[in-house]
């Protein structure tokens, strides 16, 4: 599939996916979500890729939301189906085995904030702006915002943002735990790639089991979560990376992981 609304770069085991509709501040229409579905399933299956970075093309926006012009005249069932399509692809991103980092380079509003939230974590440019402006349009978030924002930053702060439609800057997003750090626009991708490099230097089988255990544990109670963790811990001992990691430590050398 050739993409009209995405750019995909692959280098050193890292895929960087740009949402690429700068003329509409990278707003997500149906075509973009369909292309995203194709791109994510390809990256998930690509053995040359161990980590995904999602960002926005241009210097103004990560994603300024779902495409309002596209949504304006939808019927109720069409709107439901559009929300379901977005939820489906965002769930694919959240549950894909490989780590996904959002490099939030500008506006991350509505569906853009929701896209950032389905990634494992978010690093922001100082120019980034976050918010769920949907109630100002007479709608509610539909790509998971009412669910992920409450889980990520707590119900009280999430409800304030959801009800007021306030747009917040990167420093406030950092303060409330929506992003992990704030970088200058020039440094953003370098910092994200440096973090990616530190992740890629570790055992990828273990990274994937960490992600699955953390994600599955968040959906359940602590007792079940602990069982998920012991099972995943045990599974590590069926991997070459565990043998290599521990042998390298004992032999006082750097581990050469193979991700299996
Ligand atoms: C469609 C959009 C858009 C969007 C921006 N554009 N956001 N088009 N959908 N979400 C378009 C503008 O119409 C304009 O097109 C061009 O991008 C540049 O935007 P401007 O408004 O001229 O830029 P600026 O004045 O700098 O303002 C930036 C902005 C503003 C503050 C981000 O564009 C804005 O408020 N956008 C909407 C944000 C929003 O409400 N997002 C949530 C959407 S609802 P032209 O052709 O005029 O140049 C949502 C629901 C998700 O996301 C769940 C769905 C199921």
Tab-separated table of C-alpha atoms and ligand atoms in Angstrom:
chain	number	residue	atom	x	y	z
A	1	UNK	CA	0.000	0.000	0.000
A	2	UNK	CA	1.328	3.451	-0.866
A	3	UNK	CA	0.526	6.132	1.669
A	4	UNK	CA	-0.825	9.585	0.902
A	5	UNK	CA	-1.168	10.653	4.521
A	6	UNK	CA	1.788	8.953	6.197
A	7	UNK	CA	5.557	8.906	5.831
A	8	UNK	CA	7.435	5.854	7.034
A	9	UNK	CA	11.198	5.781	7.609
A	10	UNK	CA	13.115	2.711	8.730
A	11	UNK	CA	16.649	2.889	10.070
A	12	UNK	CA	18.682	0.904	12.616
A	13	UNK	CA	15.733	-1.220	13.796
A	14	UNK	CA	13.616	1.920	14.365
A	15	UNK	CA	10.537	2.774	12.311
A	16	UNK	CA	9.527	6.440	12.400
A	17	UNK	CA	5.973	7.066	11.303
A	18	UNK	CA	4.957	10.642	10.444
A	19	UNK	CA	1.286	11.555	10.231
A	20	UNK	CA	1.576	13.642	7.082
A	21	UNK	CA	-1.262	16.049	6.333
A	22	UNK	CA	0.430	19.299	7.367
A	23	UNK	CA	-2.110	21.395	5.430
A	24	UNK	CA	-4.770	20.154	7.916
A	25	UNK	CA	-2.357	20.051	10.888
A	26	UNK	CA	-2.203	16.261	10.417
A	27	UNK	CA	-5.895	15.806	11.288
A	28	UNK	CA	-7.027	12.189	11.104
A	29	UNK	CA	-9.605	11.380	8.446
A	30	UNK	CA	-10.829	7.903	7.523
A	31	UNK	CA	-8.171	7.373	4.825
A	32	UNK	CA	-5.401	8.261	7.279
A	33	UNK	CA	-6.750	5.774	9.839
A	34	UNK	CA	-6.942	3.052	7.156
A	35	UNK	CA	-3.365	3.778	6.106
A	36	UNK	CA	-2.326	3.752	9.761
A	37	UNK	CA	-3.929	0.329	10.209
A	38	UNK	CA	-1.918	-1.001	7.270
A	39	UNK	CA	1.318	0.616	8.443
A	40	UNK	CA	0.998	-0.604	12.031
A	41	UNK	CA	0.296	-4.206	11.046
A	42	UNK	CA	3.298	-4.085	8.679
A	43	UNK	CA	5.611	-2.677	11.377
A	44	UNK	CA	4.335	-5.223	13.909
A	45	UNK	CA	5.352	-8.062	11.562
A	46	UNK	CA	8.611	-6.529	10.285
A	47	UNK	CA	11.574	-8.477	11.710
A	48	UNK	CA	13.931	-5.589	10.885
A	49	UNK	CA	12.047	-3.274	13.235
A	50	UNK	CA	12.165	-3.406	17.046
A	51	UNK	CA	10.709	-0.023	17.997
A	52	UNK	CA	8.287	2.537	16.578
A	53	UNK	CA	8.320	6.320	16.942
A	54	UNK	CA	5.140	8.196	16.000
A	55	UNK	CA	5.307	11.919	15.264
A	56	UNK	CA	3.731	14.593	13.082
A	57	UNK	CA	5.050	15.993	9.795
A	58	UNK	CA	5.816	19.709	9.688
A	59	UNK	CA	6.745	21.910	12.620
A	60	UNK	CA	3.308	22.859	13.913
A	61	UNK	CA	1.319	19.761	14.781
A	62	UNK	CA	1.594	16.222	16.057
A	63	UNK	CA	-2.082	15.678	15.199
A	64	UNK	CA	-4.691	18.442	15.683
A	65	UNK	CA	-7.506	15.916	16.121
A	66	UNK	CA	-9.871	13.867	14.081
A	67	UNK	CA	-10.755	15.679	10.849
A	68	UNK	CA	-13.645	17.994	11.688
A	69	UNK	CA	-14.502	18.655	8.025
A	70	UNK	CA	-14.786	14.896	7.489
A	71	UNK	CA	-16.929	14.377	10.612
A	72	UNK	CA	-19.248	17.369	10.178
A	73	UNK	CA	-22.045	15.621	8.279
A	74	UNK	CA	-21.685	12.027	9.450
A	75	UNK	CA	-24.774	10.099	10.509
A	76	UNK	CA	-24.796	8.573	14.002
A	77	UNK	CA	-23.861	5.151	12.658
A	78	UNK	CA	-21.122	6.567	10.427
A	79	UNK	CA	-19.698	8.473	13.411
A	80	UNK	CA	-19.812	5.308	15.510
A	81	UNK	CA	-17.984	3.382	12.813
A	82	UNK	CA	-15.339	6.146	12.471
A	83	UNK	CA	-14.740	6.092	16.242
A	84	UNK	CA	-14.529	2.284	16.172
A	85	UNK	CA	-11.953	2.392	13.359
A	86	UNK	CA	-9.771	4.796	15.336
A	87	UNK	CA	-10.162	2.815	18.553
A	88	UNK	CA	-9.194	-0.356	16.708
A	89	UNK	CA	-5.967	1.027	15.256
A	90	UNK	CA	-5.030	2.805	18.518
A	91	UNK	CA	-5.550	-0.522	20.331
A	92	UNK	CA	-3.256	-2.169	17.749
A	93	UNK	CA	-0.603	0.420	18.628
A	94	UNK	CA	-1.103	-0.030	22.376
A	95	UNK	CA	-0.940	-3.817	22.247
A	96	UNK	CA	1.729	-4.297	19.593
A	97	UNK	CA	4.662	-6.242	21.005
A	98	UNK	CA	7.278	-3.633	20.120
A	99	UNK	CA	7.637	-0.425	22.146
A	100	UNK	CA	6.066	2.716	20.700
A	101	UNK	CA	7.163	6.256	21.641
A	102	UNK	CA	5.187	9.384	20.760
A	103	UNK	CA	7.433	12.328	19.829
A	104	UNK	CA	4.894	15.109	20.311
A	105	UNK	CA	6.171	17.967	18.176
A	106	UNK	CA	3.189	20.362	18.280
A	107	UNK	CA	-0.607	20.329	18.676
A	108	UNK	CA	-1.863	17.038	20.137
A	109	UNK	CA	-5.552	17.791	20.423
A	110	UNK	CA	-8.571	15.478	20.545
A	111	UNK	CA	-7.698	12.433	18.450
A	112	UNK	CA	-4.071	13.613	18.491
A	113	UNK	CA	-3.886	13.500	22.284
A	114	UNK	CA	-5.618	10.102	22.062
A	115	UNK	CA	-3.001	8.880	19.556
A	116	UNK	CA	-0.194	10.029	21.862
A	117	UNK	CA	-1.846	8.265	24.800
A	118	UNK	CA	-2.003	4.844	23.121
A	119	UNK	CA	1.789	4.944	22.742
A	120	UNK	CA	3.909	3.511	25.572
A	121	UNK	CA	5.118	6.967	26.587
A	122	UNK	CA	5.347	10.530	25.314
A	123	UNK	CA	8.260	12.942	24.933
A	124	UNK	CA	7.155	16.503	24.126
A	125	UNK	CA	8.634	19.468	22.340
A	126	UNK	CA	8.346	22.698	24.334
A	127	UNK	CA	5.945	23.812	21.547
A	128	UNK	CA	3.539	20.889	22.141
A	129	UNK	CA	-0.019	21.616	23.220
A	130	UNK	CA	-2.397	19.025	24.607
A	131	UNK	CA	-6.131	18.908	25.132
A	132	UNK	CA	-9.425	17.183	24.521
A	133	UNK	CA	-11.445	20.005	22.891
A	134	UNK	CA	-14.347	17.762	21.867
A	135	UNK	CA	-17.023	19.205	24.173
A	136	UNK	CA	-16.436	22.558	22.471
A	137	UNK	CA	-17.628	20.880	19.266
A	138	UNK	CA	-20.622	19.266	20.967
A	139	UNK	CA	-19.098	15.790	20.962
A	140	UNK	CA	-17.008	13.647	23.283
A	141	UNK	CA	-13.662	11.950	22.625
A	142	UNK	CA	-14.149	8.811	20.538
A	143	UNK	CA	-10.700	7.284	20.077
A	144	UNK	CA	-10.279	6.270	23.735
A	145	UNK	CA	-9.788	9.686	25.390
A	146	UNK	CA	-12.339	9.264	28.177
A	147	UNK	CA	-10.715	5.945	29.067
A	148	UNK	CA	-6.972	6.470	28.625
A	149	UNK	CA	-6.742	10.019	30.012
A	150	UNK	CA	-8.428	8.990	33.284
A	151	UNK	CA	-6.101	5.983	33.616
A	152	UNK	CA	-2.981	7.959	32.710
A	153	UNK	CA	-3.326	11.148	34.778
A	154	UNK	CA	-6.109	10.238	37.233
A	155	UNK	CA	-9.841	10.848	37.108
A	156	UNK	CA	-9.914	14.347	38.650
A	157	UNK	CA	-7.369	16.029	36.380
A	158	UNK	CA	-8.697	14.100	33.357
A	159	UNK	CA	-12.276	15.218	33.981
A	160	UNK	CA	-11.182	18.840	34.337
A	161	UNK	CA	-9.479	18.648	30.924
A	162	UNK	CA	-12.384	16.737	29.366
A	163	UNK	CA	-15.082	19.112	30.697
A	164	UNK	CA	-13.284	22.429	30.131
A	165	UNK	CA	-11.656	21.552	26.759
A	166	UNK	CA	-8.671	23.517	28.087
A	167	UNK	CA	-5.529	23.329	25.984
A	168	UNK	CA	-2.383	22.967	28.098
A	169	UNK	CA	1.286	23.522	27.296
A	170	UNK	CA	4.136	21.045	27.516
A	171	UNK	CA	5.228	22.075	31.027
A	172	UNK	CA	1.746	21.538	32.445
A	173	UNK	CA	1.544	18.199	30.570
A	174	UNK	CA	4.820	17.257	32.271
A	175	UNK	CA	3.545	18.336	35.686
A	176	UNK	CA	0.416	16.152	35.434
A	177	UNK	CA	2.297	13.134	34.080
A	178	UNK	CA	0.950	13.189	30.546
A	179	UNK	CA	4.488	13.389	29.114
A	180	UNK	CA	7.807	12.115	30.467
A	181	UNK	CA	10.010	15.067	29.497
A	182	UNK	CA	10.019	18.319	27.534
A	183	UNK	CA	12.712	19.017	24.941
A	184	UNK	CA	13.528	21.908	22.645
A	185	UNK	CA	11.948	21.424	19.190
A	186	UNK	CA	15.444	21.010	17.706
A	187	UNK	CA	16.416	18.317	20.215
A	188	UNK	CA	13.136	16.370	20.329
A	189	UNK	CA	13.932	13.665	17.761
A	190	UNK	CA	17.542	13.297	18.961
A	191	UNK	CA	16.363	12.730	22.527
A	192	UNK	CA	13.657	10.269	21.440
A	193	UNK	CA	16.169	8.372	19.289
A	194	UNK	CA	18.651	8.295	22.179
A	195	UNK	CA	15.975	6.785	24.454
A	196	UNK	CA	15.117	4.340	21.662
A	197	UNK	CA	18.801	3.420	21.397
A	198	UNK	CA	18.972	2.623	25.123
A	199	UNK	CA	15.891	0.386	24.785
A	200	UNK	CA	17.297	-1.333	21.684
A	201	UNK	CA	20.559	-2.154	23.492
A	202	UNK	CA	18.618	-4.419	25.881
A	203	UNK	CA	17.085	-7.853	25.346
A	204	UNK	CA	14.092	-7.282	23.070
A	205	UNK	CA	12.318	-10.464	24.165
A	206	UNK	CA	12.419	-9.100	27.726
A	207	UNK	CA	11.251	-5.641	26.586
A	208	UNK	CA	8.257	-7.204	24.836
A	209	UNK	CA	7.390	-9.318	27.876
A	210	UNK	CA	7.675	-6.187	30.081
A	211	UNK	CA	5.273	-4.327	27.808
A	212	UNK	CA	2.750	-7.169	27.718
A	213	UNK	CA	2.903	-7.691	31.498
A	214	UNK	CA	2.553	-3.958	32.251
A	215	UNK	CA	-0.342	-3.539	29.804
A	216	UNK	CA	-2.215	-6.668	30.830
A	217	UNK	CA	-1.639	-5.882	34.503
A	218	UNK	CA	-3.246	-2.464	34.059
A	219	UNK	CA	-6.454	-4.197	32.919
A	220	UNK	CA	-6.792	-6.372	35.983
A	221	UNK	CA	-6.413	-6.601	39.762
A	222	UNK	CA	-2.994	-6.789	41.446
A	223	UNK	CA	-3.218	-10.527	42.227
A	224	UNK	CA	-3.866	-11.435	38.614
A	225	UNK	CA	-1.192	-8.892	37.617
A	226	UNK	CA	1.364	-10.667	39.801
A	227	UNK	CA	0.489	-13.995	38.143
A	228	UNK	CA	0.934	-12.394	34.717
A	229	UNK	CA	4.342	-11.185	35.903
A	230	UNK	CA	5.593	-14.517	37.299
A	231	UNK	CA	4.506	-16.306	34.130
A	232	UNK	CA	6.292	-13.733	31.939
A	233	UNK	CA	9.344	-13.899	34.236
A	234	UNK	CA	9.431	-17.685	33.849
A	235	UNK	CA	9.115	-17.355	30.069
A	236	UNK	CA	12.294	-15.208	30.005
A	237	UNK	CA	14.189	-18.366	30.986
A	238	UNK	CA	13.160	-19.969	27.690
A	239	UNK	CA	14.986	-17.213	25.767
A	240	UNK	CA	18.530	-17.033	24.440
A	241	UNK	CA	18.635	-13.412	25.686
A	242	UNK	CA	18.324	-14.545	29.340
A	243	UNK	CA	21.202	-17.002	28.940
A	244	UNK	CA	23.314	-14.404	27.137
A	245	UNK	CA	22.451	-11.544	29.530
A	246	UNK	CA	23.336	-13.498	32.656
A	247	UNK	CA	26.394	-15.232	31.126
A	248	UNK	CA	27.726	-11.855	29.928
A	249	UNK	CA	27.316	-10.448	33.446
A	250	UNK	CA	29.184	-13.396	35.015
A	251	UNK	CA	31.913	-13.175	32.351
A	252	UNK	CA	32.158	-9.387	32.849
A	253	UNK	CA	31.480	-8.569	29.216
A	254	UNK	CA	28.790	-6.707	27.248
A	255	UNK	CA	25.779	-8.845	26.317
A	256	UNK	CA	25.079	-9.544	22.648
A	257	UNK	CA	21.326	-9.979	22.576
A	258	UNK	CA	19.492	-11.539	19.625
A	259	UNK	CA	15.936	-10.717	20.698
A	260	UNK	CA	14.894	-14.360	21.024
B	1	LIG	C1	-9.767	19.421	10.204
B	1	LIG	C2	-8.196	20.976	10.779
B	1	LIG	C3	-8.172	20.480	12.112
B	1	LIG	C4	-9.018	19.372	12.418
B	1	LIG	C5	-6.801	22.140	11.969
B	1	LIG	N1	-7.332	21.990	10.735
B	1	LIG	N2	-7.298	21.229	12.825
B	1	LIG	N3	-8.978	20.449	9.840
B	1	LIG	N4	-9.786	18.892	11.448
B	1	LIG	N5	-9.037	18.800	13.652
B	1	LIG	C6	-7.057	22.803	9.548
B	1	LIG	C7	-7.712	24.151	9.623
B	1	LIG	O1	-9.071	24.066	9.239
B	1	LIG	C8	-6.884	24.938	8.620
B	1	LIG	O2	-7.297	24.621	7.324
B	1	LIG	C9	-5.490	24.360	8.840
B	1	LIG	O3	-5.673	23.079	9.457
B	1	LIG	C10	-4.638	25.211	9.762
B	1	LIG	O4	-5.361	25.415	10.964
B	1	LIG	P1	-5.657	26.865	11.574
B	1	LIG	O5	-6.865	26.743	12.438
B	1	LIG	O6	-5.678	27.896	10.502
B	1	LIG	O7	-4.354	27.082	12.472
B	1	LIG	P2	-4.232	27.907	13.815
B	1	LIG	O8	-4.969	29.188	13.723
B	1	LIG	O9	-2.760	27.950	14.108
B	1	LIG	O10	-4.964	27.013	14.928
B	1	LIG	C11	-4.470	25.779	15.259
B	1	LIG	C12	-5.536	25.011	16.121
B	1	LIG	C13	-6.859	24.974	15.356
B	1	LIG	C14	-5.684	25.684	17.465
B	1	LIG	C15	-4.966	23.578	16.336
B	1	LIG	O11	-6.624	24.524	14.017
B	1	LIG	C16	-7.882	24.096	15.984
B	1	LIG	O12	-8.493	24.437	17.001
B	1	LIG	N6	-8.110	22.899	15.395
B	1	LIG	C17	-9.120	21.991	15.829
B	1	LIG	C18	-8.680	21.275	17.091
B	1	LIG	C19	-9.749	20.310	17.589
B	1	LIG	O13	-10.852	20.749	17.960
B	1	LIG	N7	-9.447	19.014	17.618
B	1	LIG	C20	-10.366	18.003	18.084
B	1	LIG	C21	-11.200	17.511	16.932
B	1	LIG	S1	-12.443	16.362	17.485
B	1	LIG	P3	-7.476	25.760	6.186
B	1	LIG	O14	-7.974	24.985	5.006
B	1	LIG	O15	-8.433	26.747	6.728
B	1	LIG	O16	-6.081	26.321	6.017
B	1	LIG	C22	-11.606	14.921	17.697
B	1	LIG	C23	-12.457	13.726	18.047
B	1	LIG	C24	-11.679	12.455	18.101
B	1	LIG	O17	-10.439	14.832	17.577
B	1	LIG	C25	-12.572	11.242	18.129
B	1	LIG	C26	-13.301	10.995	16.852
B	1	LIG	C27	-14.095	9.731	16.840
